[in-house]
Short mmCIF file of C-alpha atoms in Angstrom, two decimals:
data_model
loop_
_atom_site.label_atom_id
_atom_site.label_comp_id
_atom_site.label_asym_id
_atom_site.label_seq_id
_atom_site.Cartn_x
_atom_site.Cartn_y
_atom_site.Cartn_z
CA UNK A 1488 83.95 -67.45 31.17
CA UNK A 1489 80.13 -65.92 32.22
CA UNK A 1490 77.66 -64.70 29.56
CA UNK A 1491 78.02 -61.16 30.18
CA UNK A 1492 82.05 -61.69 30.19
CA UNK A 1493 82.84 -60.40 33.99
CA UNK A 1494 83.42 -63.65 35.48
CA UNK A 1495 85.58 -66.90 35.20
CA UNK A 1496 85.07 -69.99 36.58
CA UNK A 1497 87.90 -72.57 37.19
CA UNK A 1498 88.53 -76.05 38.57
CA UNK A 1499 91.58 -77.00 40.08
CA UNK A 1500 93.76 -80.33 39.58
CA UNK A 1501 93.41 -83.06 42.12
CA UNK A 1502 96.85 -83.77 44.22
CA UNK A 1503 98.76 -86.45 43.45
CA UNK A 1504 98.61 -88.06 46.60
CA UNK A 1505 94.81 -87.39 46.87
CA UNK A 1506 94.98 -85.64 50.09
CA UNK A 1507 93.41 -82.44 48.88
CA UNK A 1508 89.85 -82.40 47.01
CA UNK A 1509 89.01 -79.63 43.59
CA UNK A 1510 88.57 -76.27 44.28
CA UNK A 1511 86.10 -74.45 42.48
CA UNK A 1512 86.78 -70.64 42.13
CA UNK A 1513 85.04 -67.38 40.72
CA UNK A 1514 87.83 -64.94 39.22
CA UNK A 1515 87.01 -61.32 38.72
CA UNK A 1516 88.92 -60.88 35.97
CA UNK A 1517 88.25 -57.57 34.47
CA UNK A 1518 89.20 -56.14 37.96
CA UNK A 1519 92.82 -55.26 37.99
CA UNK A 1520 92.78 -54.33 41.85
CA UNK A 1521 92.14 -57.94 42.81
CA UNK A 1522 94.51 -60.51 42.91
CA UNK A 1523 92.79 -63.41 44.11
CA UNK A 1524 89.89 -65.32 43.33
CA UNK A 1525 86.09 -63.44 44.29
CA UNK A 1526 84.96 -66.39 45.64
CA UNK A 1527 86.29 -70.30 45.96
CA UNK A 1528 84.90 -73.42 47.64
CA UNK A 1529 86.18 -76.90 48.10
CA UNK A 1530 84.08 -79.76 46.18
CA UNK A 1531 82.34 -81.85 48.20
CA UNK A 1532 83.07 -84.93 46.87
CA UNK A 1533 85.83 -87.37 45.70
CA UNK A 1534 84.44 -87.09 42.76
CA UNK A 1535 86.48 -85.79 39.78
CA UNK A 1536 84.63 -82.88 38.13
CA UNK A 1537 85.74 -82.14 34.62
CA UNK A 1538 83.58 -79.70 32.74
CA UNK A 1539 81.74 -76.11 33.62
CA UNK A 1540 79.14 -74.18 32.37
CA UNK A 1541 77.61 -71.20 33.13
CA UNK A 1542 73.86 -70.23 32.81
CA UNK A 1543 73.10 -68.11 29.61
CA UNK A 1544 69.96 -66.30 31.69
CA UNK A 1545 71.93 -65.83 35.32
CA UNK A 1546 75.55 -65.50 35.41
CA UNK A 1547 75.51 -66.51 38.94
CA UNK A 1548 74.60 -69.96 38.31
CA UNK A 1549 76.83 -72.44 36.98
CA UNK A 1550 77.05 -76.59 36.61
CA UNK A 1551 79.93 -78.66 37.23
CA UNK A 1552 79.51 -82.04 36.05
CA UNK A 1553 81.70 -85.57 37.01
CA UNK A 1554 81.19 -89.07 36.55
CA UNK A 1555 79.11 -89.77 39.40
CA UNK A 1556 77.92 -86.41 40.43
CA UNK A 1557 76.82 -82.75 38.67
CA UNK A 1558 76.77 -79.95 41.26
CA UNK A 1559 74.80 -77.15 40.93
CA UNK A 1560 76.30 -73.85 42.25
CA UNK A 1561 75.14 -70.31 42.62
CA UNK A 1562 76.53 -67.28 44.39
CA UNK A 1563 75.00 -64.20 46.42
CA UNK A 1564 76.83 -61.36 47.48
CA UNK A 1565 80.69 -63.16 48.98
CA UNK A 1566 78.39 -66.69 49.39
CA UNK A 1567 78.67 -69.52 46.86
CA UNK A 1568 77.17 -72.50 47.64
CA UNK A 1569 76.26 -75.83 45.73
CA UNK A 1570 74.23 -78.82 45.81
CA UNK A 1571 74.32 -82.62 44.27
CA UNK A 1572 70.73 -83.67 43.54
CA UNK A 1573 70.11 -87.73 43.90
CA UNK A 1574 68.51 -89.60 41.45
CA UNK A 1575 65.95 -92.29 42.69
CA UNK A 1576 66.26 -95.85 41.28
CA UNK A 1577 62.73 -96.25 42.47
CA UNK A 1578 61.60 -93.59 40.02
CA UNK A 1579 63.11 -94.33 36.75
CA UNK A 1580 63.63 -98.16 37.45
CA UNK A 1581 67.19 -97.89 35.68
CA UNK A 1582 70.48 -97.28 36.38
CA UNK A 1583 72.62 -93.81 34.92
CA UNK A 1584 76.08 -94.52 34.19
CA UNK A 1585 78.57 -91.78 33.79
CA UNK A 1586 77.94 -88.37 33.60
CA UNK A 1587 80.32 -86.72 30.77
CA UNK A 1588 78.64 -83.14 30.13
CA UNK A 1589 76.21 -80.60 31.47
CA UNK A 1590 74.49 -77.98 30.10
CA UNK A 1591 71.24 -74.77 31.26
CA UNK A 1592 68.67 -74.38 28.42
CA UNK A 1593 68.70 -70.89 28.11
CA UNK A 1594 64.75 -69.18 28.78
CA UNK A 1595 63.49 -72.12 30.72
CA UNK A 1596 60.48 -71.41 32.43
CA UNK A 1597 61.78 -74.29 34.80
CA UNK A 1598 65.07 -73.82 34.65
CA UNK A 1599 66.05 -77.35 32.43
CA UNK A 1600 69.35 -78.52 32.45
CA UNK A 1601 70.88 -81.29 30.32
CA UNK A 1602 73.61 -84.08 31.53
CA UNK A 1603 74.69 -86.71 29.76
CA UNK A 1604 76.14 -90.01 30.09
CA UNK A 1605 77.89 -92.23 28.60
CA UNK A 1606 75.29 -95.10 27.81
CA UNK A 1607 73.80 -91.78 25.25
CA UNK A 1608 71.19 -91.08 27.80
CA UNK A 1609 70.14 -87.46 28.85
CA UNK A 1610 68.83 -86.76 32.41
CA UNK A 1611 66.67 -83.47 32.20
CA UNK A 1612 67.12 -81.68 36.02
CA UNK A 1613 64.27 -78.90 36.50
CA UNK A 1614 63.57 -76.98 39.62
CA UNK A 1615 60.01 -78.53 41.05
CA UNK A 1616 56.90 -75.88 42.30
CA UNK A 1617 56.76 -74.86 45.97
CA UNK A 1618 54.94 -77.44 47.26
CA UNK A 1619 57.15 -80.38 46.02
CA UNK A 1620 60.32 -78.36 47.17
CA UNK A 1621 60.54 -75.12 49.06
CA UNK A 1622 64.14 -75.34 49.14
CA UNK A 1623 63.92 -75.04 45.18
CA UNK A 1624 66.41 -77.40 44.51
CA UNK A 1625 66.38 -78.93 40.84
CA UNK A 1626 65.83 -82.55 40.61
CA UNK A 1627 65.91 -85.11 38.04
CA UNK A 1628 62.66 -84.87 35.94
CA UNK A 1629 62.87 -87.37 33.02
CA UNK A 1630 66.11 -89.34 31.20
CA UNK A 1631 65.71 -89.54 27.73
CA UNK A 1632 67.79 -92.04 25.56
CA UNK A 1633 68.83 -90.26 22.62
CA UNK A 1634 72.08 -91.86 21.19
CA UNK A 1635 74.26 -95.60 21.09
CA UNK A 1636 77.39 -94.55 22.14
CA UNK A 1637 78.22 -91.56 25.06
CA UNK A 1638 77.06 -88.12 24.30
CA UNK A 1639 80.71 -86.03 24.65
CA UNK A 1640 79.68 -82.63 24.28
CA UNK A 1641 76.49 -80.52 24.81
CA UNK A 1642 75.53 -77.26 24.23
CA UNK A 1643 73.01 -74.79 23.21
CA UNK A 1644 72.23 -72.43 20.31
CA UNK A 1645 69.41 -70.42 19.91
CA UNK A 1646 66.55 -72.67 19.91
CA UNK A 1647 68.15 -75.99 19.81
CA UNK A 1648 69.95 -78.36 22.02
CA UNK A 1649 73.99 -79.40 20.03
CA UNK A 1650 74.75 -83.25 21.34
CA UNK A 1651 78.46 -84.66 20.03
CA UNK A 1652 79.09 -87.99 20.10
CA UNK A 1653 81.64 -90.55 20.30
CA UNK A 1654 80.61 -91.64 17.10
CA UNK A 1655 81.88 -88.06 15.72
CA UNK A 1656 77.94 -86.86 15.05
CA UNK A 1657 77.04 -83.76 15.76
CA UNK A 1658 73.05 -84.02 16.18
CA UNK A 1659 70.62 -80.99 16.78
CA UNK A 1660 67.66 -81.00 18.82
CA UNK A 1661 64.55 -78.83 19.75
CA UNK A 1662 64.07 -77.85 23.46
CA UNK A 1663 61.69 -80.85 23.40
CA UNK A 1664 64.59 -83.11 22.72
CA UNK A 1665 63.31 -83.70 18.87
CA UNK A 1666 65.66 -84.49 16.43
CA UNK A 1667 65.83 -81.92 13.53
CA UNK A 1668 69.50 -82.04 12.12
CA UNK A 1669 72.25 -84.01 12.11
CA UNK A 1670 75.92 -84.03 10.96
CA UNK A 1671 77.16 -87.38 10.58
CA UNK A 1672 79.90 -87.24 8.14
CA UNK A 1673 82.79 -85.26 8.92
CA UNK A 1674 84.70 -88.23 9.76
CA UNK A 1675 86.92 -86.95 12.05
CA UNK A 1676 86.78 -88.80 15.10
CA UNK A 1677 85.01 -88.28 18.35
CA UNK A 1678 83.67 -84.88 19.38
CA UNK A 1679 84.91 -83.09 21.97
CA UNK A 1680 83.84 -79.48 21.92
CA UNK A 1681 81.59 -77.56 20.18
CA UNK A 1682 81.95 -73.50 19.52
CA UNK A 1683 79.57 -71.29 18.04
CA UNK A 1684 79.81 -68.18 16.12
CA UNK A 1685 79.15 -65.15 18.34
CA UNK A 1686 78.99 -62.47 15.89
CA UNK A 1687 75.66 -63.10 14.51
CA UNK A 1688 77.27 -65.38 11.49
CA UNK A 1689 74.75 -67.28 10.81
CA UNK A 1690 73.35 -69.99 7.94
CA UNK A 1691 70.41 -71.51 7.72
CA UNK A 1692 68.37 -74.42 5.24
CA UNK A 1693 65.00 -74.48 4.56
CA UNK A 1694 63.75 -77.27 2.94
CA UNK A 1695 61.76 -80.48 2.78
CA UNK A 1696 64.12 -82.44 5.39
CA UNK A 1697 66.20 -85.92 4.76
CA UNK A 1698 64.69 -88.58 6.35
CA UNK A 1699 67.58 -90.00 8.53
CA UNK A 1700 66.28 -93.55 8.13
CA UNK A 1701 65.29 -93.79 4.19
CA UNK A 1702 66.50 -90.59 2.34
CA UNK A 1703 63.26 -89.54 1.61
CA UNK A 1704 61.93 -86.02 1.62
CA UNK A 1705 59.23 -85.60 3.95
CA UNK A 1706 57.78 -82.56 6.40
CA UNK A 1707 59.29 -79.12 6.12
CA UNK A 1708 62.53 -77.94 7.83
CA UNK A 1709 63.94 -74.40 8.31
CA UNK A 1710 66.46 -74.55 10.15
CA UNK A 1711 68.87 -71.91 11.03
CA UNK A 1712 72.14 -72.07 13.64
CA UNK A 1713 75.31 -69.79 13.69
CA UNK A 1714 78.40 -71.22 11.60
CA UNK A 1715 80.14 -73.60 14.23
CA UNK A 1716 83.35 -75.64 14.64
CA UNK A 1717 84.24 -78.88 16.06
CA UNK A 1718 87.03 -79.84 18.41
CA UNK A 1719 87.69 -83.83 18.05
CA UNK A 1720 90.22 -86.41 19.99
CA UNK A 1721 91.56 -86.59 17.14
CA UNK A 1722 92.74 -83.20 16.82
CA UNK A 1723 90.50 -82.04 14.11
CA UNK A 1724 89.25 -78.71 13.88
CA UNK A 1725 86.37 -78.41 11.86
CA UNK A 1726 84.11 -75.84 10.39
CA UNK A 1727 80.66 -76.54 9.81
CA UNK A 1728 77.20 -75.01 9.03
CA UNK A 1729 73.74 -75.36 8.71
CA UNK A 1730 73.75 -75.42 4.82
CA UNK A 1731 75.95 -78.73 4.74
CA UNK A 1732 73.07 -80.64 6.05
CA UNK A 1733 71.11 -80.61 2.32
CA UNK A 1734 74.06 -81.38 0.77
CA UNK A 1735 73.20 -85.06 -0.98
CA UNK A 1736 77.04 -86.12 -1.42
CA UNK A 1737 78.72 -87.03 2.14
CA UNK A 1738 82.09 -85.88 1.38
CA UNK A 1739 80.36 -82.33 1.03
CA UNK A 1740 79.02 -82.63 4.22
CA UNK A 1741 82.18 -82.74 6.25
CA UNK A 1742 83.14 -79.23 6.80
CA UNK A 1743 85.94 -77.75 5.75
#
């Protein structure tokens, strides 16, 4: 669903015989007079796209993610277009594993988008300047290793990037991808989804901050986020809030 609630984007299933590719469709679902999709287009390659995300800054921009390709979609008037940037191995000198999820970084001056992988890496895409690419298509700017296993959920809230993992943890980073807070004691299974309150219900923690390695207090921390819900592969739906980060006992950090 688009941030303004006006549009819905969907991906079709792949036919059993593999003869038909997926189709991405945009629906103006609030228009009672329109029966079919507003726009639709076939995914250009045979790479199952498994997730979608709207840009919070521009509802006409969408990112879809498959194991091998990340597609950036945009529409203007009655035209829907897409492209998938290539990652040049010579530039990064490493192989990129399968992609899992992607998300736009709100209010990014360079239009940054993050795509996570099964190896715990995050690819940061951004718009080049006009001299580098007059077409204005996003390119891979950097690759950062953030987890020791698959990253299975990527969302943004306020000034934070939230990553959920196969290890069952949810970790929050600032927009420079520096770790700010972590919730690792839910014991509810691999994270499949993250959903944040849109009603302004927030909780916060202001304190010295726990050192992840030693448990010692050091540095200042002012961490405030909306209450959020974590969906897991084991079928749990866990309610969480920022104040749980300051709980001493692990059982008190597991949410409800």
